[in-house]
Coordinates of C-alpha atoms in Angstrom, one line a residue:
X22 CA 111.8 108.9 69.9
X23 CA 113.3 109.4 66.4
X24 CA 111.7 112.8 66.3
X25 CA 114.0 113.9 69.1
X26 CA 117.0 114.7 67.0
X27 CA 119.2 117.6 67.9
X28 CA 118.2 119.5 64.8
X29 CA 114.5 119.1 65.7
X30 CA 115.1 120.2 69.3
X31 CA 117.0 123.3 68.3
X32 CA 114.1 124.6 66.2
X33 CA 111.7 124.6 69.2
X34 CA 110.6 128.0 70.3
X35 CA 112.1 129.0 73.7
X36 CA 108.6 128.9 75.3
X37 CA 108.0 125.3 74.3
X38 CA 107.3 123.4 77.5
X39 CA 107.4 119.6 77.8
X40 CA 103.9 118.3 78.3
X41 CA 102.8 114.7 78.9
X42 CA 104.2 112.8 76.0
X43 CA 101.6 111.6 73.5
X44 CA 102.9 108.2 72.5
X45 CA 102.8 106.5 69.1
X46 CA 103.8 102.9 68.9
X47 CA 105.1 100.2 66.7
X48 CA 103.2 97.2 67.6
X49 CA 104.7 93.7 68.0
X50 CA 102.8 90.4 68.3
X51 CA 101.7 90.7 71.9
X52 CA 98.5 89.8 73.7
X53 CA 96.4 92.9 74.5
X54 CA 96.3 94.1 78.0
X55 CA 93.0 94.3 79.8
X56 CA 94.2 97.6 81.3
X57 CA 96.1 99.4 78.6
X58 CA 96.4 99.3 74.8
X59 CA 99.6 97.7 73.6
X60 CA 102.4 100.2 73.9
X61 CA 105.8 98.6 73.5
X62 CA 107.9 101.5 72.1
X63 CA 107.9 105.2 72.2
X64 CA 108.6 106.5 68.7
X65 CA 107.6 110.1 68.9
X66 CA 106.8 112.8 71.5
X67 CA 104.4 115.5 70.6
X68 CA 105.2 118.9 72.0
X69 CA 102.3 121.1 73.0
X70 CA 102.6 124.9 73.0
X71 CA 101.3 126.2 76.3
X72 CA 100.2 129.9 76.3
X73 CA 102.4 131.9 78.7
X74 CA 99.4 132.7 80.9
X75 CA 97.9 129.2 81.0
X76 CA 99.9 127.9 84.0
X77 CA 98.2 129.1 87.2
X78 CA 99.1 128.7 90.8
X79 CA 97.1 126.1 92.5
X80 CA 96.5 127.1 96.1
X81 CA 96.0 124.6 98.9
X82 CA 93.9 125.0 102.0
X83 CA 96.6 123.5 104.2
X84 CA 98.9 126.0 105.8
X85 CA 102.6 125.2 106.0
X86 CA 103.6 123.6 109.3
X87 CA 104.8 125.8 112.1
X88 CA 108.5 126.5 112.0
X89 CA 110.6 126.6 115.1
X90 CA 113.0 129.5 114.9
X91 CA 115.8 127.2 116.1
X92 CA 115.2 124.4 113.7
X93 CA 114.2 126.3 110.5
X94 CA 115.8 129.0 108.4
X95 CA 113.9 132.2 107.5
X96 CA 110.8 131.8 105.4
X97 CA 111.6 130.3 102.0
X98 CA 112.0 132.8 99.1
X99 CA 109.1 133.1 96.8
X100 CA 110.5 130.6 94.2
X101 CA 109.9 127.9 96.8
X102 CA 106.4 128.9 97.9
X103 CA 104.4 126.1 99.6
X104 CA 101.9 126.5 96.8
X105 CA 101.7 123.3 94.8
X106 CA 101.5 124.9 91.4
X107 CA 104.3 126.8 89.6
X108 CA 104.3 130.5 89.0
X109 CA 102.6 132.0 86.0
X110 CA 104.8 131.8 82.9
X111 CA 105.9 135.0 81.2
X112 CA 107.2 135.7 77.7
X113 CA 110.9 135.3 77.6
X114 CA 112.9 138.4 77.7
X115 CA 114.8 139.6 74.6
X116 CA 118.1 138.8 76.4
X117 CA 116.8 135.3 77.1
X118 CA 116.0 134.7 73.5
X119 CA 119.4 135.9 72.4
X120 CA 121.1 133.6 75.0
X121 CA 119.0 130.7 73.7
X122 CA 120.2 131.4 70.2
X123 CA 123.8 131.2 71.4
X124 CA 122.9 128.0 73.2
X125 CA 121.5 126.5 70.0
X126 CA 124.7 127.3 68.2
X127 CA 126.7 125.5 70.8
X128 CA 124.4 122.5 70.8
X129 CA 124.2 122.1 67.1
X130 CA 127.7 123.1 65.9
X131 CA 130.2 123.2 68.8
X132 CA 129.0 120.3 71.0
X133 CA 126.1 118.3 69.4
X134 CA 124.8 115.2 71.3
X135 CA 126.8 112.6 69.4
X136 CA 127.4 110.0 72.0
X137 CA 124.4 107.7 73.1
X138 CA 124.9 108.5 76.7
X139 CA 124.1 112.2 76.1
X140 CA 121.8 111.8 73.0
X141 CA 118.2 112.8 74.1
X142 CA 116.5 110.5 71.6
X143 CA 118.4 107.6 73.2
X144 CA 118.4 108.6 76.9
X145 CA 114.8 109.6 76.9
X146 CA 113.4 106.6 75.1
X147 CA 110.9 104.0 76.3
X148 CA 109.9 104.5 80.0
X149 CA 112.8 107.0 80.6
X150 CA 110.7 109.5 78.7
X151 CA 109.4 112.3 81.1
X152 CA 105.8 112.8 82.1
X153 CA 103.9 115.8 83.3
X154 CA 102.7 116.4 86.8
X155 CA 99.8 114.4 88.1
X156 CA 97.4 115.7 90.8
X157 CA 96.3 113.1 93.4
X158 CA 94.5 110.4 91.4
X159 CA 92.7 107.3 92.8
X160 CA 94.3 104.0 91.9
X161 CA 92.7 100.5 91.5
X162 CA 93.9 97.6 93.6
X163 CA 93.8 94.8 90.9
X164 CA 95.3 91.9 92.9
X165 CA 95.2 91.0 96.6
X166 CA 94.8 93.8 99.2
X167 CA 97.1 96.4 100.7
X168 CA 98.3 95.4 104.2
X169 CA 97.3 97.6 107.1
X170 CA 101.0 98.4 108.0
X171 CA 101.3 100.2 104.6
X172 CA 99.4 103.2 106.1
X173 CA 101.4 106.1 104.8
X174 CA 103.1 106.9 101.5
X175 CA 105.8 105.3 99.3
X176 CA 107.6 108.2 97.5
X177 CA 110.2 107.7 94.7
X178 CA 112.5 110.3 93.3
X179 CA 114.0 110.5 89.9
X180 CA 115.0 112.7 86.9
X181 CA 112.2 114.1 84.8
X182 CA 113.3 117.1 82.6
X183 CA 110.8 119.9 82.6
X184 CA 111.8 120.9 79.1
X185 CA 113.0 118.8 76.1
X186 CA 116.7 119.3 76.0
X187 CA 118.1 121.3 73.1
X188 CA 121.5 119.7 73.2
X189 CA 123.4 117.0 75.1
X190 CA 121.4 115.4 78.0
X191 CA 122.5 112.8 80.5
X192 CA 120.1 110.7 82.5
X193 CA 121.4 112.4 85.7
X194 CA 120.6 115.9 84.4
X195 CA 116.7 115.7 84.7
X196 CA 114.7 117.8 87.1
X197 CA 113.6 116.0 90.2
X198 CA 110.1 114.5 90.2
X199 CA 108.5 112.8 93.2
X200 CA 106.0 109.9 92.5
X201 CA 104.0 109.3 95.8
X202 CA 101.5 106.6 96.3
X203 CA 99.5 107.5 99.3
X204 CA 97.8 104.5 101.1
X205 CA 95.1 104.7 103.6
X206 CA 92.6 102.0 104.8
X207 CA 93.5 99.7 101.8
X208 CA 93.0 102.4 99.2
X209 CA 95.7 104.2 97.2
X210 CA 96.2 107.5 95.5
X211 CA 99.1 108.4 93.1
X212 CA 100.5 112.0 92.8
X213 CA 103.5 113.1 90.7
X214 CA 105.0 116.5 91.3
X215 CA 108.3 118.3 90.5
X216 CA 110.5 119.3 93.4
X217 CA 110.1 123.1 93.1
X218 CA 113.9 123.8 93.2
X219 CA 115.2 127.2 92.4
X220 CA 116.4 125.9 89.0
X221 CA 112.9 124.4 88.2
X222 CA 111.1 127.6 89.3
X223 CA 113.4 130.0 87.4
X224 CA 113.2 127.9 84.2
X225 CA 109.5 127.5 84.6
X226 CA 109.1 131.2 84.8
X227 CA 111.5 131.9 81.9
X228 CA 109.8 129.3 79.7
X229 CA 113.0 127.6 78.7
X230 CA 116.2 126.0 80.0
X231 CA 118.6 128.5 81.7
X232 CA 121.0 126.4 83.8
X233 CA 123.7 124.3 82.2
X234 CA 123.6 120.5 82.4
X235 CA 126.3 119.4 84.8
X236 CA 126.8 115.8 83.5
X237 CA 126.4 116.5 79.8
X238 CA 127.3 120.2 79.3
X239 CA 131.0 120.2 79.9
X240 CA 132.5 117.5 77.7
X241 CA 135.7 118.9 76.3
X242 CA 137.4 122.2 76.7
X243 CA 135.5 124.0 73.9
X244 CA 132.1 122.9 75.2
X245 CA 133.0 123.8 78.8
X246 CA 134.5 127.2 77.8
X247 CA 131.5 128.2 75.6
X248 CA 128.8 127.0 78.0
X249 CA 130.7 128.4 81.0
X250 CA 130.9 131.8 79.3
X251 CA 127.2 131.7 78.4
X252 CA 126.2 130.8 81.9
X253 CA 128.4 133.7 83.2
X254 CA 126.6 136.1 81.0
X255 CA 123.3 134.8 82.1
X256 CA 124.3 135.3 85.7
X257 CA 125.6 138.8 85.1
X258 CA 122.4 139.7 83.3
X259 CA 120.3 138.6 86.3
X260 CA 118.7 135.6 84.8
X261 CA 119.6 133.5 87.8
X262 CA 121.8 133.6 90.9
X263 CA 123.8 130.4 91.6
X264 CA 123.9 131.3 95.3
X265 CA 120.3 130.2 95.5
X266 CA 121.2 126.7 94.3
X267 CA 121.8 125.0 91.0
X268 CA 120.7 121.5 92.1
X269 CA 118.0 119.2 90.8
X270 CA 116.9 117.3 94.0
X271 CA 116.3 114.3 91.7
X272 CA 118.1 111.5 93.6
X273 CA 116.6 110.4 96.8
X274 CA 114.6 111.2 100.0
X275 CA 115.4 111.3 103.7
X276 CA 113.3 111.7 106.8
X277 CA 115.0 113.0 110.0
X278 CA 114.3 115.7 112.6
X279 CA 110.6 115.5 111.7
X280 CA 111.3 116.8 108.3
X281 CA 111.1 115.1 104.8
X282 CA 113.7 116.0 102.3
X283 CA 114.2 115.6 98.5
X284 CA 117.9 115.3 97.9
X285 CA 120.5 115.7 95.2
X286 CA 124.2 115.8 96.0
X287 CA 124.9 119.1 94.2
X288 CA 122.7 121.3 96.4
X289 CA 121.1 121.7 99.8
X290 CA 118.1 119.6 100.8
X291 CA 114.6 120.7 99.8
X292 CA 111.9 120.2 102.5
X293 CA 108.7 118.7 101.3
X294 CA 105.4 117.5 102.8
X295 CA 102.3 115.5 101.7
X296 CA 98.9 117.1 102.2
X297 CA 96.0 115.1 103.6
X298 CA 94.7 114.6 100.0
X299 CA 98.1 113.1 98.9
X300 CA 99.5 116.1 97.1
X301 CA 103.1 117.0 97.4
X302 CA 104.3 120.4 98.5
X303 CA 107.8 121.9 98.3
X304 CA 108.4 124.0 101.4
X305 CA 111.9 125.4 100.5
X306 CA 115.6 124.9 100.4
X307 CA 117.0 124.3 103.8
X308 CA 120.4 125.4 105.1
X309 CA 119.8 124.5 108.8
X310 CA 120.2 128.0 110.3
X311 CA 123.1 128.8 107.9
X312 CA 125.1 125.9 109.2
X313 CA 124.9 123.8 106.0
X314 CA 127.0 125.1 103.1
X315 CA 126.6 124.4 99.3
X316 CA 125.6 120.8 99.2
X317 CA 125.0 117.5 101.0
X318 CA 125.0 113.9 100.0
X319 CA 121.8 112.3 98.6
X320 CA 122.5 109.3 100.9
X321 CA 122.5 110.4 104.6
X322 CA 122.4 107.5 107.0
X323 CA 119.7 107.5 109.8
X324 CA 120.4 105.6 113.0
X325 CA 117.0 104.3 114.0
X326 CA 118.0 103.9 117.6
X327 CA 119.3 107.4 118.2
X328 CA 117.4 109.4 115.5
X329 CA 120.7 110.9 114.4
X330 CA 121.5 111.5 110.7
X331 CA 125.1 111.3 109.3
X332 CA 126.1 113.0 106.1
X333 CA 128.9 114.6 104.0
X334 CA 129.6 116.7 101.0
X335 CA 132.4 116.5 98.4
X336 CA 133.8 118.8 95.9
X337 CA 136.5 119.7 93.4
X338 CA 138.5 121.9 95.8
X339 CA 140.0 121.1 99.3
X340 CA 138.7 119.9 101.5
X341 CA 137.6 117.3 99.0
X342 CA 135.5 115.7 101.7
X343 CA 133.6 117.2 104.6
X344 CA 131.8 115.0 107.2
X345 CA 129.0 116.1 109.5
X346 CA 125.9 114.9 111.3
X347 CA 122.6 116.0 112.7
X348 CA 121.3 115.3 116.2
X349 CA 118.0 113.7 116.9
X350 CA 116.2 117.1 116.6
X351 CA 117.7 117.7 113.2
X352 CA 120.2 120.3 114.4
X353 CA 123.3 120.2 112.3
X354 CA 126.6 119.7 114.1
X355 CA 130.0 121.3 113.1
X356 CA 131.8 120.2 109.9
X357 CA 134.7 117.8 110.0
X358 CA 136.9 118.6 107.0
X359 CA 138.9 115.5 105.8
X360 CA 142.1 116.9 104.4
X361 CA 143.7 113.4 104.1
X362 CA 141.4 113.0 101.0
X363 CA 144.2 114.3 98.8
X364 CA 142.4 114.1 95.4
X365 CA 138.8 114.9 94.4
X366 CA 136.9 111.6 94.3
X367 CA 133.3 110.7 93.4
X368 CA 131.8 110.0 96.8
X369 CA 128.1 109.2 96.1
X370 CA 127.5 107.1 99.2
X371 CA 129.0 105.9 102.5
X372 CA 128.2 103.8 105.5
X373 CA 128.1 104.0 109.3
X374 CA 128.4 101.6 112.2
X375 CA 127.6 102.4 115.8
X376 CA 131.1 103.6 116.2
X377 CA 132.4 104.7 112.8
X378 CA 131.7 106.4 109.5
X379 CA 133.2 104.7 106.4
X380 CA 134.1 106.4 103.1
X381 CA 135.4 104.9 99.9
X382 CA 138.0 106.8 97.8
X383 CA 137.4 105.1 94.5
X384 CA 138.8 105.2 90.9
X385 CA 136.1 107.7 89.7
X386 CA 137.0 111.3 90.4
X387 CA 137.0 114.8 89.0
X388 CA 139.6 114.9 86.3
X389 CA 139.6 118.3 84.4
X390 CA 142.7 117.2 82.4
X391 CA 140.7 114.5 80.7
X392 CA 138.1 117.2 79.7
X393 CA 140.8 119.6 78.5
X394 CA 143.0 117.1 76.6
X395 CA 140.7 114.3 75.6
X396 CA 137.4 116.1 75.2
X397 CA 135.8 113.9 77.9
X398 CA 133.7 114.6 80.9
X399 CA 135.2 116.4 83.9
X400 CA 134.2 113.3 85.9
X401 CA 136.3 110.3 84.8
X402 CA 138.2 107.3 86.0
X403 CA 141.8 106.7 86.9
X404 CA 142.7 103.0 86.5
X405 CA 146.1 103.6 88.1
X406 CA 144.6 104.8 91.3
X407 CA 144.4 102.2 94.2
X408 CA 140.9 102.5 95.9
X409 CA 141.0 102.8 99.7
X410 CA 138.5 102.9 102.6
X411 CA 138.6 105.6 105.3
X412 CA 137.3 104.9 108.8
X413 CA 136.6 107.8 111.2
X414 CA 134.8 107.8 114.6
X415 CA 131.3 108.8 113.8
X416 CA 131.2 111.6 116.4
X417 CA 134.7 112.8 115.6
X418 CA 135.5 116.5 116.2
X419 CA 138.3 116.5 113.6
X420 CA 140.1 114.1 111.3
X421 CA 142.9 113.2 113.6
X422 CA 141.6 109.7 114.1
X423 CA 140.8 108.8 110.5
X424 CA 142.5 105.7 109.1
X425 CA 142.8 104.7 105.4
X426 CA 143.1 101.1 104.2
X427 CA 144.0 100.2 100.6
X428 CA 141.4 97.9 99.0
X429 CA 142.6 97.3 95.4
X430 CA 139.9 97.0 92.8
X431 CA 137.1 98.0 95.1
X432 CA 134.9 100.7 93.7
X433 CA 131.8 101.6 95.8
X434 CA 129.0 103.7 94.4
X435 CA 126.2 102.5 96.7
X436 CA 126.8 101.2 100.2
X437 CA 124.3 98.7 101.7
X438 CA 125.2 98.5 105.4
X439 CA 128.1 98.2 107.9
X440 CA 128.6 97.1 111.5
X441 CA 131.1 96.7 114.2
X442 CA 132.7 93.4 115.2
X443 CA 135.1 92.2 117.9
X444 CA 134.1 94.9 120.4
X445 CA 134.7 97.6 117.8
X446 CA 138.1 96.3 116.7
X447 CA 136.8 95.4 113.3
X448 CA 134.2 96.6 110.9
X449 CA 132.2 94.8 108.2
X450 CA 131.0 96.6 105.1
X451 CA 128.4 95.4 102.6
X452 CA 128.4 97.0 99.1
X453 CA 128.2 96.4 95.4
X454 CA 131.7 96.6 93.8
X455 CA 131.5 98.1 90.4
X456 CA 133.8 95.8 88.3
X457 CA 133.7 97.9 85.1
X458 CA 134.0 101.3 86.7
X459 CA 135.1 103.0 83.5
X460 CA 131.5 102.5 82.1
X461 CA 129.7 104.0 85.0
X462 CA 128.7 107.3 83.4
X463 CA 129.0 106.5 79.7
X464 CA 127.7 102.9 79.3
X465 CA 125.7 101.8 82.3
X466 CA 124.5 98.8 80.3
X467 CA 128.1 97.4 80.6
X468 CA 128.4 97.9 84.3
X469 CA 128.4 94.8 86.5
X470 CA 128.1 95.3 90.3
X471 CA 129.2 92.4 92.5
X472 CA 127.9 92.6 96.0
X473 CA 130.9 92.0 98.4
X474 CA 131.4 91.7 102.2
X475 CA 134.5 93.6 103.2
X476 CA 136.0 93.1 106.7
X477 CA 138.7 95.3 108.1
X478 CA 140.6 94.4 111.2
X479 CA 141.4 97.7 112.9
X480 CA 144.2 96.2 115.0
X481 CA 146.2 94.5 112.3
X482 CA 145.0 96.5 109.2
X483 CA 144.1 93.2 107.5
X484 CA 141.4 93.6 104.8
X485 CA 139.5 90.5 103.7
X486 CA 136.8 90.4 101.1
X487 CA 134.4 87.8 99.6
X488 CA 131.5 88.0 97.1
X489 CA 128.0 87.5 98.3
X490 CA 126.4 86.9 94.9
X491 CA 127.8 86.8 91.3
X492 CA 124.7 88.4 89.9
X493 CA 124.6 92.0 88.6
X494 CA 123.0 93.6 91.7
X495 CA 122.6 97.2 92.9
X496 CA 120.1 99.5 94.6
X497 CA 120.1 97.2 97.6
X498 CA 118.2 97.9 100.8
X499 CA 117.6 96.3 104.2
X500 CA 115.2 96.7 107.1
X501 CA 115.9 100.4 108.1
X502 CA 116.0 99.4 111.8
X503 CA 119.2 97.5 111.1
X504 CA 121.2 100.4 109.7
X505 CA 124.6 100.4 111.4
X506 CA 123.8 97.1 113.0
X507 CA 124.6 93.5 111.9
X508 CA 121.9 92.4 109.5
X509 CA 121.1 89.1 107.8
X510 CA 118.9 90.0 104.9
X511 CA 119.4 92.3 101.9
X512 CA 117.0 93.0 99.0
X513 CA 118.8 94.0 95.8
X514 CA 117.7 95.0 92.3
X515 CA 118.7 92.8 89.4
X516 CA 120.3 94.7 86.5
X517 CA 119.4 93.4 83.1
X518 CA 121.3 95.4 82.1
X519 CA 121.6 98.5 84.3
X520 CA 119.9 101.0 84.5
X521 CA 116.9 98.7 83.9
X522 CA 115.8 96.5 86.8
X523 CA 114.5 93.0 85.8
X524 CA 113.6 91.8 89.3
X525 CA 114.6 91.7 93.0
X526 CA 116.5 89.1 95.0
X527 CA 116.7 88.5 98.7
X528 CA 120.2 87.6 100.0
X529 CA 121.2 86.0 103.3
X530 CA 124.5 87.7 104.0
X531 CA 125.2 85.6 107.0
X532 CA 126.1 82.6 104.9
X533 CA 129.7 81.5 104.4
X534 CA 132.0 82.3 101.5
X535 CA 131.2 79.4 99.2
X536 CA 127.4 79.1 100.1
X537 CA 124.6 80.2 97.9
X538 CA 123.3 83.4 99.5
X539 CA 120.2 84.0 97.4
X540 CA 117.2 82.8 99.4
X541 CA 114.4 84.7 97.6
X542 CA 113.7 86.0 94.1
X543 CA 111.1 87.7 92.0
X544 CA 111.7 88.4 88.3
X545 CA 109.1 90.7 86.8
X546 CA 108.8 88.9 83.5
X547 CA 109.5 89.7 79.8
X548 CA 109.4 93.4 79.1
X549 CA 108.7 94.3 82.7
X550 CA 111.2 96.4 84.7
X551 CA 111.1 98.0 88.1
X552 CA 113.2 100.2 90.3
X553 CA 114.9 100.1 93.7
X554 CA 113.0 97.9 96.1
X555 CA 112.2 99.2 99.6
X556 CA 111.5 97.1 102.8
X557 CA 108.6 98.0 105.0
X558 CA 108.4 96.2 108.4
X559 CA 105.0 94.9 109.6
X560 CA 105.7 95.9 113.2
X561 CA 108.5 98.5 113.3
X562 CA 108.0 99.1 117.0
X563 CA 108.3 95.3 117.9
X564 CA 111.8 94.5 119.0
X565 CA 110.9 90.8 118.9
X566 CA 109.8 90.8 115.2
X567 CA 111.9 88.9 112.7
X568 CA 114.2 91.1 110.6
X569 CA 112.5 90.0 107.4
X570 CA 108.9 90.2 108.7
X571 CA 107.5 92.7 106.3
X572 CA 107.0 93.6 102.7
X573 CA 109.2 94.7 99.7
X574 CA 107.6 97.4 97.5
X575 CA 108.5 98.9 94.2
X576 CA 107.1 100.5 91.1
X577 CA 107.1 98.1 88.0
X578 CA 106.5 99.1 84.4
X579 CA 105.4 96.8 81.6
X580 CA 106.9 97.9 78.3
X581 CA 104.7 95.6 76.3
X582 CA 101.4 97.1 77.6
X583 CA 102.5 100.6 78.8
X584 CA 101.0 99.8 82.2
X585 CA 102.8 100.7 85.5
X586 CA 101.9 99.0 88.8
X587 CA 102.9 99.3 92.5
X588 CA 103.8 95.9 93.7
X589 CA 103.8 94.7 97.4
X590 CA 105.7 91.5 97.9
X591 CA 106.0 89.2 100.9
X592 CA 109.6 89.6 102.1
X593 CA 109.6 86.2 103.9
X594 CA 108.5 84.1 101.0
X595 CA 111.0 82.3 98.8
X596 CA 109.4 83.7 95.7
X597 CA 108.7 87.1 97.2
X598 CA 105.0 86.4 96.5
X599 CA 102.8 89.3 95.4
X600 CA 100.5 90.4 98.2
X601 CA 99.0 93.3 96.4
X602 CA 99.2 95.0 92.9
X603 CA 98.0 98.5 92.3
X604 CA 97.2 99.6 88.8
X605 CA 98.6 103.2 88.4
X606 CA 96.5 105.7 86.5
X607 CA 99.5 106.4 84.2
X608 CA 103.0 105.2 83.7
X609 CA 105.7 106.0 86.3
X610 CA 109.1 106.6 84.6
X611 CA 112.2 104.7 85.8
X612 CA 114.0 106.6 88.5
X613 CA 116.4 106.4 91.4
X614 CA 115.7 106.0 95.2
X615 CA 112.6 105.9 97.3
X616 CA 111.3 105.9 100.8
X617 CA 108.2 104.7 102.7
X618 CA 106.9 107.2 105.2
X619 CA 104.4 106.1 107.8
X620 CA 101.2 108.1 108.4
X621 CA 102.4 108.9 112.0
X622 CA 105.5 110.5 110.5
X623 CA 103.5 112.3 107.8
X624 CA 101.4 113.9 110.5
X625 CA 104.5 115.5 112.1
X626 CA 105.7 117.2 108.9

């Protein structure tokens, strides 16, 4: 990736679109793979010019699903057409070329990508490098066989920039791309498609980046002022309208109300569906009949027993936190603003029990003074702040019953699960605690996440905590049927270091404080890294089935050979034995969160 210097990027014509990277390698002594030529390192990316008229719209023979007037908003605008392909590209307008020239000046002279966390040649190296879209392509099962219960699709979301960044770029800034492996009768098909967000569609049409990068574009007062001014001019000139959304939909997926959503916490959800051939369609940006404003968390919680979905949004102005939920039919219920959240906090995730919703007010927050005085990011840490946990009845009409409990040193980014104890007089929360929270955005390789069990006695206010495992674990999941209920098993990704995932472990969280909780483990091997695991039950409708009777699935990439695979592991075996391995037709970049959707649910979309 040495070719990806900022000076090189700034010389690219505005119509240069990122195509599939053509990789050159520096070979080490490694045994050749029977599937791929040795491919340990990405050392360059070739940029292919694409004629403005060469991108055509691919039509599909499948009409969009019927939309109930009560459940759906008016038809999606043209930028979110159900068509799989993007609009035809056009030559950039003169104003766009002028704006791009000013953008290059900012990126090269005012705020060049000097720090590794925002340097494209560092951030987009190895298997973090983006790929182009892939139409549905058959895959080869090279080990074992795919279990019958995996009849459906595993879909994983993640950042995949449509264009090579011309300036600072953070891992979180990439356009959302979904990688879906469709499984039917033991056969698999892989498809990779961008979520056709408003941002993606406008920039695809313009032929160049237009929207500012949120995580990397506003580091320091000068950078924020110049990029903010340029964005304002672009808006006034009509290049884009922020009211249509500025989000990336690059974080996760959720299924509720018979709709499948691609999510990113800076925007509204985007509805998607899979066709019978395994292709991915973006249906539109959903505001739930105008009841959902601005944004929603990328981590809603679905109660498998009731079908309800619980969610929130947060922001830099009061109310800094707003809680809400959806009924079993997907109808949004009224907002519950939380004004007792007195400072803007980074609220990426939360948890629910059968009675409560649980929020963590942590040491990461929005700190514009750091940006103005210190030249840092508007999102930063406050080591003097005491983290606290807020507990509110999950069907609360207002915040009058919320209670806050100080939990010093507890910084939650991802929650695992929570449940009620003692007839609802206590709650237990499972979550990784970020011990080195100051490195969360800048040096993820220095982050250590310690999974903890936190118990809060609601009668006495006593908070007790103990670690579940000393390993660096995050991206932890459980059997989805146990969300909001007491669970025994957790499957967590092993950071080595983060954001690379070296393996997965199975934890028995019912064990005592000083007992070893790891009861299963699968390390992927030298040079092999995966992503967030996901648990799929063998018999989801069987109430008598064991909690861990199922499979753990994940994408895994071998950096020594360049090969990516889809692994299916036996969740009950001590070594998480591989039941099936699917060779993917091309590499799948590392990403964020995924979801398995059964065929019966896909049929309802």
